[in-house]
């Protein structure tokens, strides 16, 4: 199913504009992620698509050619996975998964077959008769997903489905979720504030800020060609190199950096993996922090830009705190973005 | 066994307190089965008085049971939607409303009864019917029903659970029946037992509202104390105990269960 939103906005009764008029199309079978900091309107947008929130007049929501703008949530045939999972405590795992089918008045034998199929897909066969109180966080998440998918919804909506889990579990389940969603072969929208999550799961990511979509594209596009300072910072935590530009040179507190093109009024950003500590470097800074992360070190360097510059160092040893180091940055790796396009 | 003097002291105090409470009860119950109280238990053990109470006051007992049941039905019908409404719309207004419902607890039963009499006393048919007492009982027991359901409902994320049901295609009445009611059940059960127990034992209000033809169990008790021989009054107490103690125990069990869920 193709989802199409035009001019969709939401103003709350207290006058807060949670969502500015938005256009959005999600193609059949596509997994789209809405990514943004809390309060950016991503959950509001998801709830509008679900029918749990009424958009402002003038908004239009289409599921294929079906205008669902005025449809109640129970008639929209959407599957939703809530942040807290919202499993029904008065029902077993099977009862939860079968609830949507019961509402559709599916014949019992067909419903049972469907439940078994979904249980198997989500590897829940052994837990079918358990009470939901006796499940772990990861199991609950799978039950919530199974329950949402069982009635064959037109679209699957997931509201931060991983945020209720322990950090150690989150990464494993993130990959598991990506595999499952593709197995379902369904149009899905996935809300998250974690860029790594969005990148790992989605085919396409829409970055949201202050109630609008600031940029959307594949994870690669967003990472390599951010169009604003906000996206650069939010996706892949780019760091600002603040200095004065003149022609192809950028003069920083810690030295002069070459630029790939003539730049005057723009902002220059760099990502940690492109900041190299090397003796031949043209920039000089002081080591502030070193963090050992197993495969690499994260080194915080001050004195180059006004903020601390982070460098990823793959090696056996790290410089000591307080050492003076030389840093080189490949001009091609720099992100040059328009100034003031987006305030943060 | 007894490790120290402190332990011994604790035990003594506890047992003394228990004895202080139990002995009069036991004495009273024994008086109810004693052939002649003034001669003591040596005069023989009999169930004569118990049967006599039954003959005299069976109507009161049935009226009380009937009232308790009716009271339960009414408080359930009013209380469940009320608790649901309060749980779904938390805010200062709900808090005020909740306090307002609880007001009959703070007002003495006598004052409540007087108000009812002033307002409805002139409506003869209503005044002399059992439903008049029922109104008083409902006023008095409703807050217990509402609060115990509310406690269970407030402990869960009702809004999200309902949204989940809605996204699965459940209409509002279905959500209420499939999600709200089953999950509120421990609170309903605890509330129901409280309502029945309180209604059966209620004296204050009922004494003011009753007519000579409509005596409830506790009113009959007072009547037997005032006008019958001591053995009959004691036998009455015995019957009262037999009815109320199992209810109290069930109530304890249900409310501890509801509390476990609420936490």
PDB file of N, CA, C and O in Angstrom, chain A residues 1-6 24-30 49 60-69 71 76-78 152-155 185-187 189:
ATOM      1  N   UNK A   1       0.824  -1.193   0.000  1.00  0.00           N
ATOM      2  CA  UNK A   1       0.000   0.000   0.000  1.00  0.00           C
ATOM      3  C   UNK A   1       0.865   1.253   0.000  1.00  0.00           C
ATOM      4  O   UNK A   1       1.868   1.311   0.682  1.00  0.00           O
ATOM      5  N   UNK A   2       0.479   2.221  -0.768  1.00  0.00           N
ATOM      6  CA  UNK A   2       1.213   3.485  -0.778  1.00  0.00           C
ATOM      7  C   UNK A   2       0.500   4.474   0.138  1.00  0.00           C
ATOM      8  O   UNK A   2      -0.710   4.652   0.039  1.00  0.00           O
ATOM      9  N   UNK A   3       1.282   5.074   1.011  1.00  0.00           N
ATOM     10  CA  UNK A   3       0.718   6.093   1.904  1.00  0.00           C
ATOM     11  C   UNK A   3       1.044   7.453   1.312  1.00  0.00           C
ATOM     12  O   UNK A   3       2.163   7.700   0.851  1.00  0.00           O
ATOM     13  N   UNK A   4       0.041   8.302   1.317  1.00  0.00           N
ATOM     14  CA  UNK A   4       0.275   9.632   0.767  1.00  0.00           C
ATOM     15  C   UNK A   4      -0.374  10.678   1.670  1.00  0.00           C
ATOM     16  O   UNK A   4      -1.572  10.622   1.918  1.00  0.00           O
ATOM     17  N   UNK A   5       0.442  11.601   2.160  1.00  0.00           N
ATOM     18  CA  UNK A   5      -0.082  12.677   3.008  1.00  0.00           C
ATOM     19  C   UNK A   5       0.090  13.994   2.266  1.00  0.00           C
ATOM     20  O   UNK A   5       1.148  14.241   1.710  1.00  0.00           O
ATOM     21  N   UNK A   6      -0.957  14.815   2.261  1.00  0.00           N
ATOM     22  CA  UNK A   6      -0.765  16.159   1.729  1.00  0.00           C
ATOM     23  C   UNK A   6      -1.245  17.173   2.744  1.00  0.00           C
ATOM     24  O   UNK A   6      -2.268  16.967   3.390  1.00  0.00           O
ATOM     25  N   UNK A  24       4.123  13.846   2.404  1.00  0.00           N
ATOM     26  CA  UNK A  24       4.937  12.643   2.595  1.00  0.00           C
ATOM     27  C   UNK A  24       4.346  11.503   1.782  1.00  0.00           C
ATOM     28  O   UNK A  24       3.133  11.304   1.766  1.00  0.00           O
ATOM     29  N   UNK A  25       5.198  10.774   1.094  1.00  0.00           N
ATOM     30  CA  UNK A  25       4.747   9.591   0.367  1.00  0.00           C
ATOM     31  C   UNK A  25       5.622   8.421   0.786  1.00  0.00           C
ATOM     32  O   UNK A  25       6.847   8.549   0.829  1.00  0.00           O
ATOM     33  N   UNK A  26       4.979   7.322   1.150  1.00  0.00           N
ATOM     34  CA  UNK A  26       5.727   6.108   1.462  1.00  0.00           C
ATOM     35  C   UNK A  26       5.252   5.041   0.485  1.00  0.00           C
ATOM     36  O   UNK A  26       4.066   4.739   0.420  1.00  0.00           O
ATOM     37  N   UNK A  27       6.200   4.510  -0.273  1.00  0.00           N
ATOM     38  CA  UNK A  27       5.837   3.560  -1.341  1.00  0.00           C
ATOM     39  C   UNK A  27       5.516   2.184  -0.766  1.00  0.00           C
ATOM     40  O   UNK A  27       5.890   1.849   0.355  1.00  0.00           O
ATOM     41  N   UNK A  28       4.824   1.388  -1.564  1.00  0.00           N
ATOM     42  CA  UNK A  28       4.455   0.031  -1.174  1.00  0.00           C
ATOM     43  C   UNK A  28       5.693  -0.766  -0.762  1.00  0.00           C
ATOM     44  O   UNK A  28       6.676  -0.812  -1.497  1.00  0.00           O
ATOM     45  N   UNK A  29       5.610  -1.359   0.411  1.00  0.00           N
ATOM     46  CA  UNK A  29       6.687  -2.225   0.882  1.00  0.00           C
ATOM     47  C   UNK A  29       7.893  -1.480   1.423  1.00  0.00           C
ATOM     48  O   UNK A  29       8.865  -2.085   1.854  1.00  0.00           O
ATOM     49  N   UNK A  30       7.832  -0.159   1.424  1.00  0.00           N
ATOM     50  CA  UNK A  30       8.974   0.614   1.888  1.00  0.00           C
ATOM     51  C   UNK A  30       8.956   0.730   3.414  1.00  0.00           C
ATOM     52  O   UNK A  30       7.893   0.849   4.016  1.00  0.00           O
ATOM     53  N   UNK A  49      -1.398   9.380  11.259  1.00  0.00           N
ATOM     54  CA  UNK A  49      -1.533   8.323  10.240  1.00  0.00           C
ATOM     55  C   UNK A  49      -2.372   7.169  10.800  1.00  0.00           C
ATOM     56  O   UNK A  49      -3.209   6.595  10.116  1.00  0.00           O
ATOM     57  N   UNK A  60      -4.949  15.897   4.337  1.00  0.00           N
ATOM     58  CA  UNK A  60      -5.484  14.736   3.626  1.00  0.00           C
ATOM     59  C   UNK A  60      -4.540  13.554   3.736  1.00  0.00           C
ATOM     60  O   UNK A  60      -3.332  13.692   3.563  1.00  0.00           O
ATOM     61  N   UNK A  61      -5.123  12.398   4.047  1.00  0.00           N
ATOM     62  CA  UNK A  61      -4.334  11.175   4.187  1.00  0.00           C
ATOM     63  C   UNK A  61      -4.930  10.125   3.258  1.00  0.00           C
ATOM     64  O   UNK A  61      -6.128   9.829   3.346  1.00  0.00           O
ATOM     65  N   UNK A  62      -4.089   9.582   2.404  1.00  0.00           N
ATOM     66  CA  UNK A  62      -4.555   8.543   1.475  1.00  0.00           C
ATOM     67  C   UNK A  62      -3.811   7.235   1.721  1.00  0.00           C
ATOM     68  O   UNK A  62      -2.584   7.236   1.838  1.00  0.00           O
ATOM     69  N   UNK A  63      -4.591   6.139   1.808  1.00  0.00           N
ATOM     70  CA  UNK A  63      -4.007   4.810   1.758  1.00  0.00           C
ATOM     71  C   UNK A  63      -4.323   4.320   0.350  1.00  0.00           C
ATOM     72  O   UNK A  63      -5.476   4.024   0.049  1.00  0.00           O
ATOM     73  N   UNK A  64      -3.360   4.266  -0.530  1.00  0.00           N
ATOM     74  CA  UNK A  64      -3.600   4.077  -1.964  1.00  0.00           C
ATOM     75  C   UNK A  64      -4.586   5.157  -2.426  1.00  0.00           C
ATOM     76  O   UNK A  64      -4.295   6.324  -2.261  1.00  0.00           O
ATOM     77  N   UNK A  65      -5.757   4.755  -2.940  1.00  0.00           N
ATOM     78  CA  UNK A  65      -6.715   5.766  -3.394  1.00  0.00           C
ATOM     79  C   UNK A  65      -7.799   6.042  -2.351  1.00  0.00           C
ATOM     80  O   UNK A  65      -8.723   6.797  -2.597  1.00  0.00           O
ATOM     81  N   UNK A  66      -7.677   5.398  -1.241  1.00  0.00           N
ATOM     82  CA  UNK A  66      -8.698   5.505  -0.197  1.00  0.00           C
ATOM     83  C   UNK A  66      -8.388   6.699   0.710  1.00  0.00           C
ATOM     84  O   UNK A  66      -7.353   6.719   1.371  1.00  0.00           O
ATOM     85  N   UNK A  67      -9.283   7.682   0.711  1.00  0.00           N
ATOM     86  CA  UNK A  67      -9.094   8.845   1.588  1.00  0.00           C
ATOM     87  C   UNK A  67      -9.524   8.460   3.003  1.00  0.00           C
ATOM     88  O   UNK A  67     -10.701   8.264   3.269  1.00  0.00           O
ATOM     89  N   UNK A  68      -8.562   8.324   3.910  1.00  0.00           N
ATOM     90  CA  UNK A  68      -8.882   7.858   5.266  1.00  0.00           C
ATOM     91  C   UNK A  68      -8.906   9.003   6.271  1.00  0.00           C
ATOM     92  O   UNK A  68      -9.038   8.768   7.469  1.00  0.00           O
ATOM     93  N   UNK A  69      -8.791  10.225   5.798  1.00  0.00           N
ATOM     94  CA  UNK A  69      -8.658  11.374   6.699  1.00  0.00           C
ATOM     95  C   UNK A  69      -9.714  11.385   7.800  1.00  0.00           C
ATOM     96  O   UNK A  69      -9.416  11.673   8.953  1.00  0.00           O
ATOM     97  N   UNK A  71     -11.597   8.741   8.653  1.00  0.00           N
ATOM     98  CA  UNK A  71     -11.879   7.403   9.181  1.00  0.00           C
ATOM     99  C   UNK A  71     -11.410   7.274  10.633  1.00  0.00           C
ATOM    100  O   UNK A  71     -10.368   7.790  11.006  1.00  0.00           O
ATOM    101  N   UNK A  76      -9.432   1.890  10.134  1.00  0.00           N
ATOM    102  CA  UNK A  76      -8.358   2.186   9.199  1.00  0.00           C
ATOM    103  C   UNK A  76      -7.525   0.984   8.802  1.00  0.00           C
ATOM    104  O   UNK A  76      -6.758   1.033   7.872  1.00  0.00           O
ATOM    105  N   UNK A  77      -7.635  -0.098   9.559  1.00  0.00           N
ATOM    106  CA  UNK A  77      -6.829  -1.295   9.298  1.00  0.00           C
ATOM    107  C   UNK A  77      -5.340  -0.978   9.311  1.00  0.00           C
ATOM    108  O   UNK A  77      -4.634  -1.177   8.326  1.00  0.00           O
ATOM    109  N   UNK A  78      -4.899  -0.417  10.435  1.00  0.00           N
ATOM    110  CA  UNK A  78      -3.471  -0.181  10.594  1.00  0.00           C
ATOM    111  C   UNK A  78      -2.975  -1.123  11.690  1.00  0.00           C
ATOM    112  O   UNK A  78      -3.753  -1.573  12.526  1.00  0.00           O
ATOM    113  N   UNK A 152      -3.298  -8.586   9.188  1.00  0.00           N
ATOM    114  CA  UNK A 152      -2.871  -8.115   7.857  1.00  0.00           C
ATOM    115  C   UNK A 152      -3.235  -6.653   7.644  1.00  0.00           C
ATOM    116  O   UNK A 152      -4.078  -6.318   6.786  1.00  0.00           O
ATOM    117  N   UNK A 153      -2.630  -5.759   8.394  1.00  0.00           N
ATOM    118  CA  UNK A 153      -2.957  -4.333   8.259  1.00  0.00           C
ATOM    119  C   UNK A 153      -2.443  -3.784   6.932  1.00  0.00           C
ATOM    120  O   UNK A 153      -1.600  -4.399   6.291  1.00  0.00           O
ATOM    121  N   UNK A 154      -2.967  -2.616   6.571  1.00  0.00           N
ATOM    122  CA  UNK A 154      -2.531  -1.996   5.324  1.00  0.00           C
ATOM    123  C   UNK A 154      -1.162  -1.353   5.511  1.00  0.00           C
ATOM    124  O   UNK A 154      -0.393  -1.218   4.569  1.00  0.00           O
ATOM    125  N   UNK A 155      -0.911  -0.916   6.747  1.00  0.00           N
ATOM    126  CA  UNK A 155       0.369  -0.283   7.037  1.00  0.00           C
ATOM    127  C   UNK A 155       0.743  -0.607   8.481  1.00  0.00           C
ATOM    128  O   UNK A 155      -0.127  -0.751   9.343  1.00  0.00           O
ATOM    129  N   UNK A 185       7.066  -7.985   4.509  1.00  0.00           N
ATOM    130  CA  UNK A 185       6.842  -7.353   3.215  1.00  0.00           C
ATOM    131  C   UNK A 185       5.654  -6.388   3.275  1.00  0.00           C
ATOM    132  O   UNK A 185       4.668  -6.535   2.564  1.00  0.00           O
ATOM    133  N   UNK A 186       5.753  -5.422   4.149  1.00  0.00           N
ATOM    134  CA  UNK A 186       4.649  -4.507   4.389  1.00  0.00           C
ATOM    135  C   UNK A 186       5.173  -3.079   4.408  1.00  0.00           C
ATOM    136  O   UNK A 186       6.344  -2.856   4.724  1.00  0.00           O
ATOM    137  N   UNK A 187       4.320  -2.137   4.043  1.00  0.00           N
ATOM    138  CA  UNK A 187       4.668  -0.729   4.176  1.00  0.00           C
ATOM    139  C   UNK A 187       4.736  -0.400   5.661  1.00  0.00           C
ATOM    140  O   UNK A 187       3.800  -0.716   6.396  1.00  0.00           O
ATOM    141  N   UNK A 189       6.122   2.378   8.880  1.00  0.00           N
ATOM    142  CA  UNK A 189       6.698   3.643   9.350  1.00  0.00           C
ATOM    143  C   UNK A 189       7.160   3.449  10.772  1.00  0.00           C
ATOM    144  O   UNK A 189       6.458   2.892  11.602  1.00  0.00           O
TER     145      UNK A 189
END
